[in-house]
């Protein structure tokens, strides 16, 4: 470990979820020393970020800063860039300029690939991205294009492998960046563009479910269902439905309600046909939760819980709202979902919040047990969920979590709320 890594090691521990008190105790340093090292690390990280945003051509001092802050260049990154230029060689600067040109060209190519996906040209998009990956193997956007194309072509095995591998890479790169302040694969000479580990974890889960559902609900030919599903897909036609957000949803829903209601009459037979609509975010996917909920069975609750873990905007909320309508009946099914597939626990926060809205003895016990989860992010949200039960007994679990994890915002808020109930 080099001197800089050793100096910043307490900061790395803090960024990985450790508490300030625990880090200071471990490294035998004061809180003021930890704050000093954190400030130094932030300055160092800012300098590295500025290096990535260094313009290859001259920029006016009064022009907007290339980092995107909205400030004038002279009042933002210019002083840092001037300092960097004094300390890097001409060869390094030339390499930086060439790489910047490549990145600009790559941006245009990546957009072309996503445009192909938007136009349902999945085979063309996949082959296009595969060619680019031979030159740019560490660009997650290109891997994403191949991944989405594979899902739409029904190649769930390959989508699964892509998502799993890129999740592992993203996790490794995140840890390396926190420790070294730079990307490992960039050091090897690659142009990189990494998604966050949580983004690939979601995609990994989607591909895993797609594989599972294709076996659990094998598709059989049913012209009536297929015709109705094709009508739902018309919701993705932006020329026919240009409206967006809530207005766009209502317009599409009102137009397609006859098809939605007709699909409900086919019961479980609809599942092999409607589940693939959810494997990528699109307007048609938003009608799926209501159709699944209409089954009224335990499989409805399970599927809605698993689909909520896809975490698409609005879609996940629709899934969770349908689950809440089942009330107490949903609790044992949600418990089963929470106990399985532990690697994906951080995607289950929405399910935990639903348990907060169904105040039963069993849902309370489930949430109380989750306050001991090793992931601070999960415990923080569990605190908010369990506080909704307004049960003072939750205080002992939250206080214990606070001692273990420190002053997380939602834990502190839940303790304050429950304490006021006792007064």
Short mmCIF file of N, CA and C in Angstrom, two decimals, residues 116-195:
data_model
loop_
_atom_site.label_atom_id
_atom_site.label_comp_id
_atom_site.label_asym_id
_atom_site.label_seq_id
_atom_site.Cartn_x
_atom_site.Cartn_y
_atom_site.Cartn_z
N UNK A 116 -31.35 2.89 -31.96
CA UNK A 116 -31.76 1.63 -32.59
C UNK A 116 -32.69 0.85 -31.66
N UNK A 117 -32.36 0.81 -30.37
CA UNK A 117 -33.23 0.13 -29.41
C UNK A 117 -34.60 0.80 -29.36
N UNK A 118 -34.61 2.13 -29.35
CA UNK A 118 -35.87 2.87 -29.28
C UNK A 118 -36.76 2.59 -30.48
N UNK A 119 -36.13 2.25 -31.60
CA UNK A 119 -36.87 1.93 -32.83
C UNK A 119 -37.09 0.43 -33.00
N UNK A 120 -36.87 -0.32 -31.92
CA UNK A 120 -37.08 -1.78 -31.91
C UNK A 120 -36.18 -2.53 -32.90
N UNK A 121 -35.02 -1.96 -33.21
CA UNK A 121 -34.06 -2.62 -34.11
C UNK A 121 -33.05 -3.38 -33.24
N UNK A 122 -33.54 -4.41 -32.56
CA UNK A 122 -32.75 -5.06 -31.53
C UNK A 122 -31.55 -5.83 -32.09
N UNK A 123 -31.75 -6.56 -33.16
CA UNK A 123 -30.65 -7.32 -33.75
C UNK A 123 -29.56 -6.37 -34.26
N UNK A 124 -29.99 -5.32 -34.91
CA UNK A 124 -29.03 -4.34 -35.45
C UNK A 124 -28.28 -3.65 -34.31
N UNK A 125 -29.00 -3.27 -33.24
CA UNK A 125 -28.37 -2.59 -32.11
C UNK A 125 -27.35 -3.50 -31.43
N UNK A 126 -27.71 -4.76 -31.26
CA UNK A 126 -26.79 -5.71 -30.60
C UNK A 126 -25.50 -5.86 -31.40
N UNK A 127 -25.61 -6.08 -32.69
CA UNK A 127 -24.41 -6.27 -33.53
C UNK A 127 -23.57 -5.00 -33.57
N UNK A 128 -24.24 -3.85 -33.59
CA UNK A 128 -23.55 -2.56 -33.60
C UNK A 128 -22.73 -2.39 -32.33
N UNK A 129 -23.34 -2.67 -31.17
CA UNK A 129 -22.64 -2.53 -29.89
C UNK A 129 -21.53 -3.56 -29.74
N UNK A 130 -21.76 -4.76 -30.23
CA UNK A 130 -20.74 -5.81 -30.14
C UNK A 130 -19.48 -5.42 -30.91
N UNK A 131 -19.64 -4.77 -32.05
CA UNK A 131 -18.47 -4.31 -32.82
C UNK A 131 -17.70 -3.25 -32.03
N UNK A 132 -18.42 -2.32 -31.42
CA UNK A 132 -17.76 -1.26 -30.66
C UNK A 132 -17.07 -1.81 -29.41
N UNK A 133 -17.64 -2.85 -28.82
CA UNK A 133 -17.05 -3.42 -27.60
C UNK A 133 -15.67 -4.03 -27.84
N UNK A 134 -15.36 -4.37 -29.07
CA UNK A 134 -14.03 -4.89 -29.37
C UNK A 134 -12.97 -3.82 -29.16
N UNK A 135 -13.37 -2.55 -29.34
CA UNK A 135 -12.46 -1.43 -29.13
C UNK A 135 -12.62 -0.81 -27.75
N UNK A 136 -13.87 -0.81 -27.25
CA UNK A 136 -14.18 -0.17 -25.96
C UNK A 136 -14.84 -1.18 -25.03
N UNK A 137 -14.07 -2.17 -24.54
CA UNK A 137 -14.67 -3.25 -23.73
C UNK A 137 -15.12 -2.84 -22.34
N UNK A 138 -14.78 -1.60 -21.90
CA UNK A 138 -15.14 -1.18 -20.55
C UNK A 138 -16.14 -0.03 -20.55
N UNK A 139 -16.98 0.01 -21.57
CA UNK A 139 -18.04 1.01 -21.61
C UNK A 139 -19.36 0.32 -21.31
N UNK A 140 -19.92 0.57 -20.13
CA UNK A 140 -21.14 -0.11 -19.70
C UNK A 140 -22.34 0.23 -20.57
N UNK A 141 -22.32 1.36 -21.23
CA UNK A 141 -23.44 1.72 -22.10
C UNK A 141 -23.55 0.74 -23.26
N UNK A 142 -22.42 0.32 -23.78
CA UNK A 142 -22.41 -0.65 -24.88
C UNK A 142 -22.87 -2.02 -24.39
N UNK A 143 -22.42 -2.40 -23.20
CA UNK A 143 -22.88 -3.66 -22.61
C UNK A 143 -24.38 -3.60 -22.38
N UNK A 144 -24.87 -2.43 -21.98
CA UNK A 144 -26.29 -2.26 -21.71
C UNK A 144 -27.11 -2.44 -23.00
N UNK A 145 -26.62 -1.90 -24.10
CA UNK A 145 -27.32 -2.04 -25.38
C UNK A 145 -27.44 -3.52 -25.75
N UNK A 146 -26.35 -4.27 -25.59
CA UNK A 146 -26.40 -5.70 -25.89
C UNK A 146 -27.36 -6.41 -24.94
N UNK A 147 -27.30 -6.03 -23.67
CA UNK A 147 -28.17 -6.63 -22.65
C UNK A 147 -29.64 -6.43 -22.98
N UNK A 148 -30.03 -5.20 -23.30
CA UNK A 148 -31.43 -4.91 -23.61
C UNK A 148 -31.87 -5.65 -24.87
N UNK A 149 -31.00 -5.67 -25.87
CA UNK A 149 -31.32 -6.39 -27.11
C UNK A 149 -31.54 -7.87 -26.84
N UNK A 150 -30.70 -8.46 -25.99
CA UNK A 150 -30.84 -9.89 -25.66
C UNK A 150 -32.16 -10.16 -24.95
N UNK A 151 -32.54 -9.29 -24.03
CA UNK A 151 -33.82 -9.47 -23.33
C UNK A 151 -34.98 -9.45 -24.31
N UNK A 152 -34.92 -8.52 -25.25
CA UNK A 152 -36.01 -8.40 -26.21
C UNK A 152 -36.02 -9.52 -27.25
N UNK A 153 -34.87 -10.13 -27.47
CA UNK A 153 -34.78 -11.26 -28.39
C UNK A 153 -35.01 -12.59 -27.70
N UNK A 154 -35.23 -12.54 -26.37
CA UNK A 154 -35.48 -13.78 -25.63
C UNK A 154 -34.24 -14.55 -25.25
N UNK A 155 -33.07 -13.94 -25.42
CA UNK A 155 -31.82 -14.61 -25.04
C UNK A 155 -31.51 -14.25 -23.58
N UNK A 156 -32.29 -14.83 -22.67
CA UNK A 156 -32.18 -14.47 -21.26
C UNK A 156 -30.89 -14.97 -20.62
N UNK A 157 -30.37 -16.08 -21.09
CA UNK A 157 -29.12 -16.61 -20.55
C UNK A 157 -27.97 -15.62 -20.76
N UNK A 158 -27.88 -15.08 -21.98
CA UNK A 158 -26.79 -14.15 -22.25
C UNK A 158 -26.99 -12.84 -21.49
N UNK A 159 -28.22 -12.36 -21.42
CA UNK A 159 -28.49 -11.14 -20.65
C UNK A 159 -28.09 -11.33 -19.20
N UNK A 160 -28.38 -12.51 -18.66
CA UNK A 160 -28.03 -12.85 -17.27
C UNK A 160 -26.52 -12.78 -17.07
N UNK A 161 -25.76 -13.37 -17.98
CA UNK A 161 -24.30 -13.39 -17.86
C UNK A 161 -23.72 -11.97 -17.96
N UNK A 162 -24.24 -11.17 -18.90
CA UNK A 162 -23.76 -9.79 -19.05
C UNK A 162 -23.98 -9.01 -17.77
N UNK A 163 -25.20 -9.07 -17.24
CA UNK A 163 -25.53 -8.29 -16.04
C UNK A 163 -24.71 -8.74 -14.84
N UNK A 164 -24.58 -10.05 -14.67
CA UNK A 164 -23.81 -10.57 -13.53
C UNK A 164 -22.35 -10.12 -13.62
N UNK A 165 -21.76 -10.25 -14.80
CA UNK A 165 -20.34 -9.89 -14.97
C UNK A 165 -20.11 -8.40 -14.77
N UNK A 166 -21.00 -7.57 -15.32
CA UNK A 166 -20.80 -6.13 -15.20
C UNK A 166 -21.09 -5.65 -13.78
N UNK A 167 -21.96 -6.33 -13.07
CA UNK A 167 -22.19 -6.00 -11.65
C UNK A 167 -20.91 -6.25 -10.87
N UNK A 168 -20.26 -7.37 -11.15
CA UNK A 168 -19.01 -7.70 -10.45
C UNK A 168 -17.93 -6.67 -10.78
N UNK A 169 -17.85 -6.28 -12.05
CA UNK A 169 -16.86 -5.27 -12.46
C UNK A 169 -17.16 -3.93 -11.78
N UNK A 170 -18.43 -3.53 -11.78
CA UNK A 170 -18.81 -2.25 -11.18
C UNK A 170 -18.49 -2.22 -9.70
N UNK A 171 -18.74 -3.33 -9.00
CA UNK A 171 -18.44 -3.40 -7.56
C UNK A 171 -16.94 -3.31 -7.32
N UNK A 172 -16.19 -4.01 -8.14
CA UNK A 172 -14.72 -3.99 -8.01
C UNK A 172 -14.18 -2.59 -8.28
N UNK A 173 -14.70 -1.94 -9.33
CA UNK A 173 -14.21 -0.61 -9.70
C UNK A 173 -14.59 0.44 -8.66
N UNK A 174 -15.77 0.29 -8.07
CA UNK A 174 -16.19 1.24 -7.03
C UNK A 174 -15.25 1.16 -5.84
N UNK A 175 -14.94 -0.05 -5.39
CA UNK A 175 -14.03 -0.23 -4.26
C UNK A 175 -12.64 0.32 -4.59
N UNK A 176 -12.18 0.03 -5.80
CA UNK A 176 -10.84 0.48 -6.22
C UNK A 176 -10.79 2.00 -6.29
N UNK A 177 -11.86 2.61 -6.83
CA UNK A 177 -11.89 4.06 -6.97
C UNK A 177 -11.91 4.74 -5.60
N UNK A 178 -12.68 4.17 -4.67
CA UNK A 178 -12.73 4.75 -3.33
C UNK A 178 -11.38 4.69 -2.66
N UNK A 179 -10.61 3.65 -2.96
CA UNK A 179 -9.31 3.48 -2.32
C UNK A 179 -8.20 4.22 -3.03
N UNK A 180 -8.24 4.23 -4.37
CA UNK A 180 -7.13 4.80 -5.14
C UNK A 180 -7.45 6.16 -5.77
N UNK A 181 -8.75 6.48 -5.87
CA UNK A 181 -9.12 7.73 -6.49
C UNK A 181 -9.09 7.68 -8.01
N UNK A 182 -9.01 6.47 -8.58
CA UNK A 182 -8.99 6.30 -10.03
C UNK A 182 -9.51 4.90 -10.36
N UNK A 183 -9.86 4.69 -11.64
CA UNK A 183 -10.39 3.39 -12.04
C UNK A 183 -9.26 2.44 -12.44
N UNK A 184 -9.38 1.21 -12.00
CA UNK A 184 -8.37 0.20 -12.27
C UNK A 184 -8.22 -0.05 -13.77
N UNK A 185 -9.34 -0.17 -14.47
CA UNK A 185 -9.28 -0.49 -15.89
C UNK A 185 -8.87 0.71 -16.74
N UNK A 186 -9.05 1.91 -16.21
CA UNK A 186 -8.56 3.09 -16.90
C UNK A 186 -7.04 3.13 -16.85
N UNK A 187 -6.49 2.67 -15.75
CA UNK A 187 -5.03 2.59 -15.62
C UNK A 187 -4.44 1.66 -16.67
N UNK A 188 -5.25 0.65 -17.07
CA UNK A 188 -4.79 -0.31 -18.08
C UNK A 188 -4.91 0.23 -19.50
N UNK A 189 -5.36 1.49 -19.63
CA UNK A 189 -5.41 2.13 -20.94
C UNK A 189 -6.77 2.13 -21.60
N UNK A 190 -7.80 1.65 -20.92
CA UNK A 190 -9.14 1.62 -21.50
C UNK A 190 -9.87 2.94 -21.31
N UNK A 191 -10.70 3.29 -22.28
CA UNK A 191 -11.68 4.36 -22.07
C UNK A 191 -12.83 3.72 -21.33
N UNK A 192 -13.21 4.27 -20.18
CA UNK A 192 -14.18 3.61 -19.32
C UNK A 192 -15.43 4.47 -19.15
N UNK A 193 -16.53 3.78 -18.93
CA UNK A 193 -17.79 4.41 -18.56
C UNK A 193 -18.56 3.37 -17.76
N UNK A 194 -18.52 3.49 -16.43
CA UNK A 194 -19.09 2.47 -15.57
C UNK A 194 -20.43 2.91 -15.00
N UNK A 195 -21.40 1.99 -14.99
CA UNK A 195 -22.63 2.18 -14.24
C UNK A 195 -22.33 1.90 -12.77
#
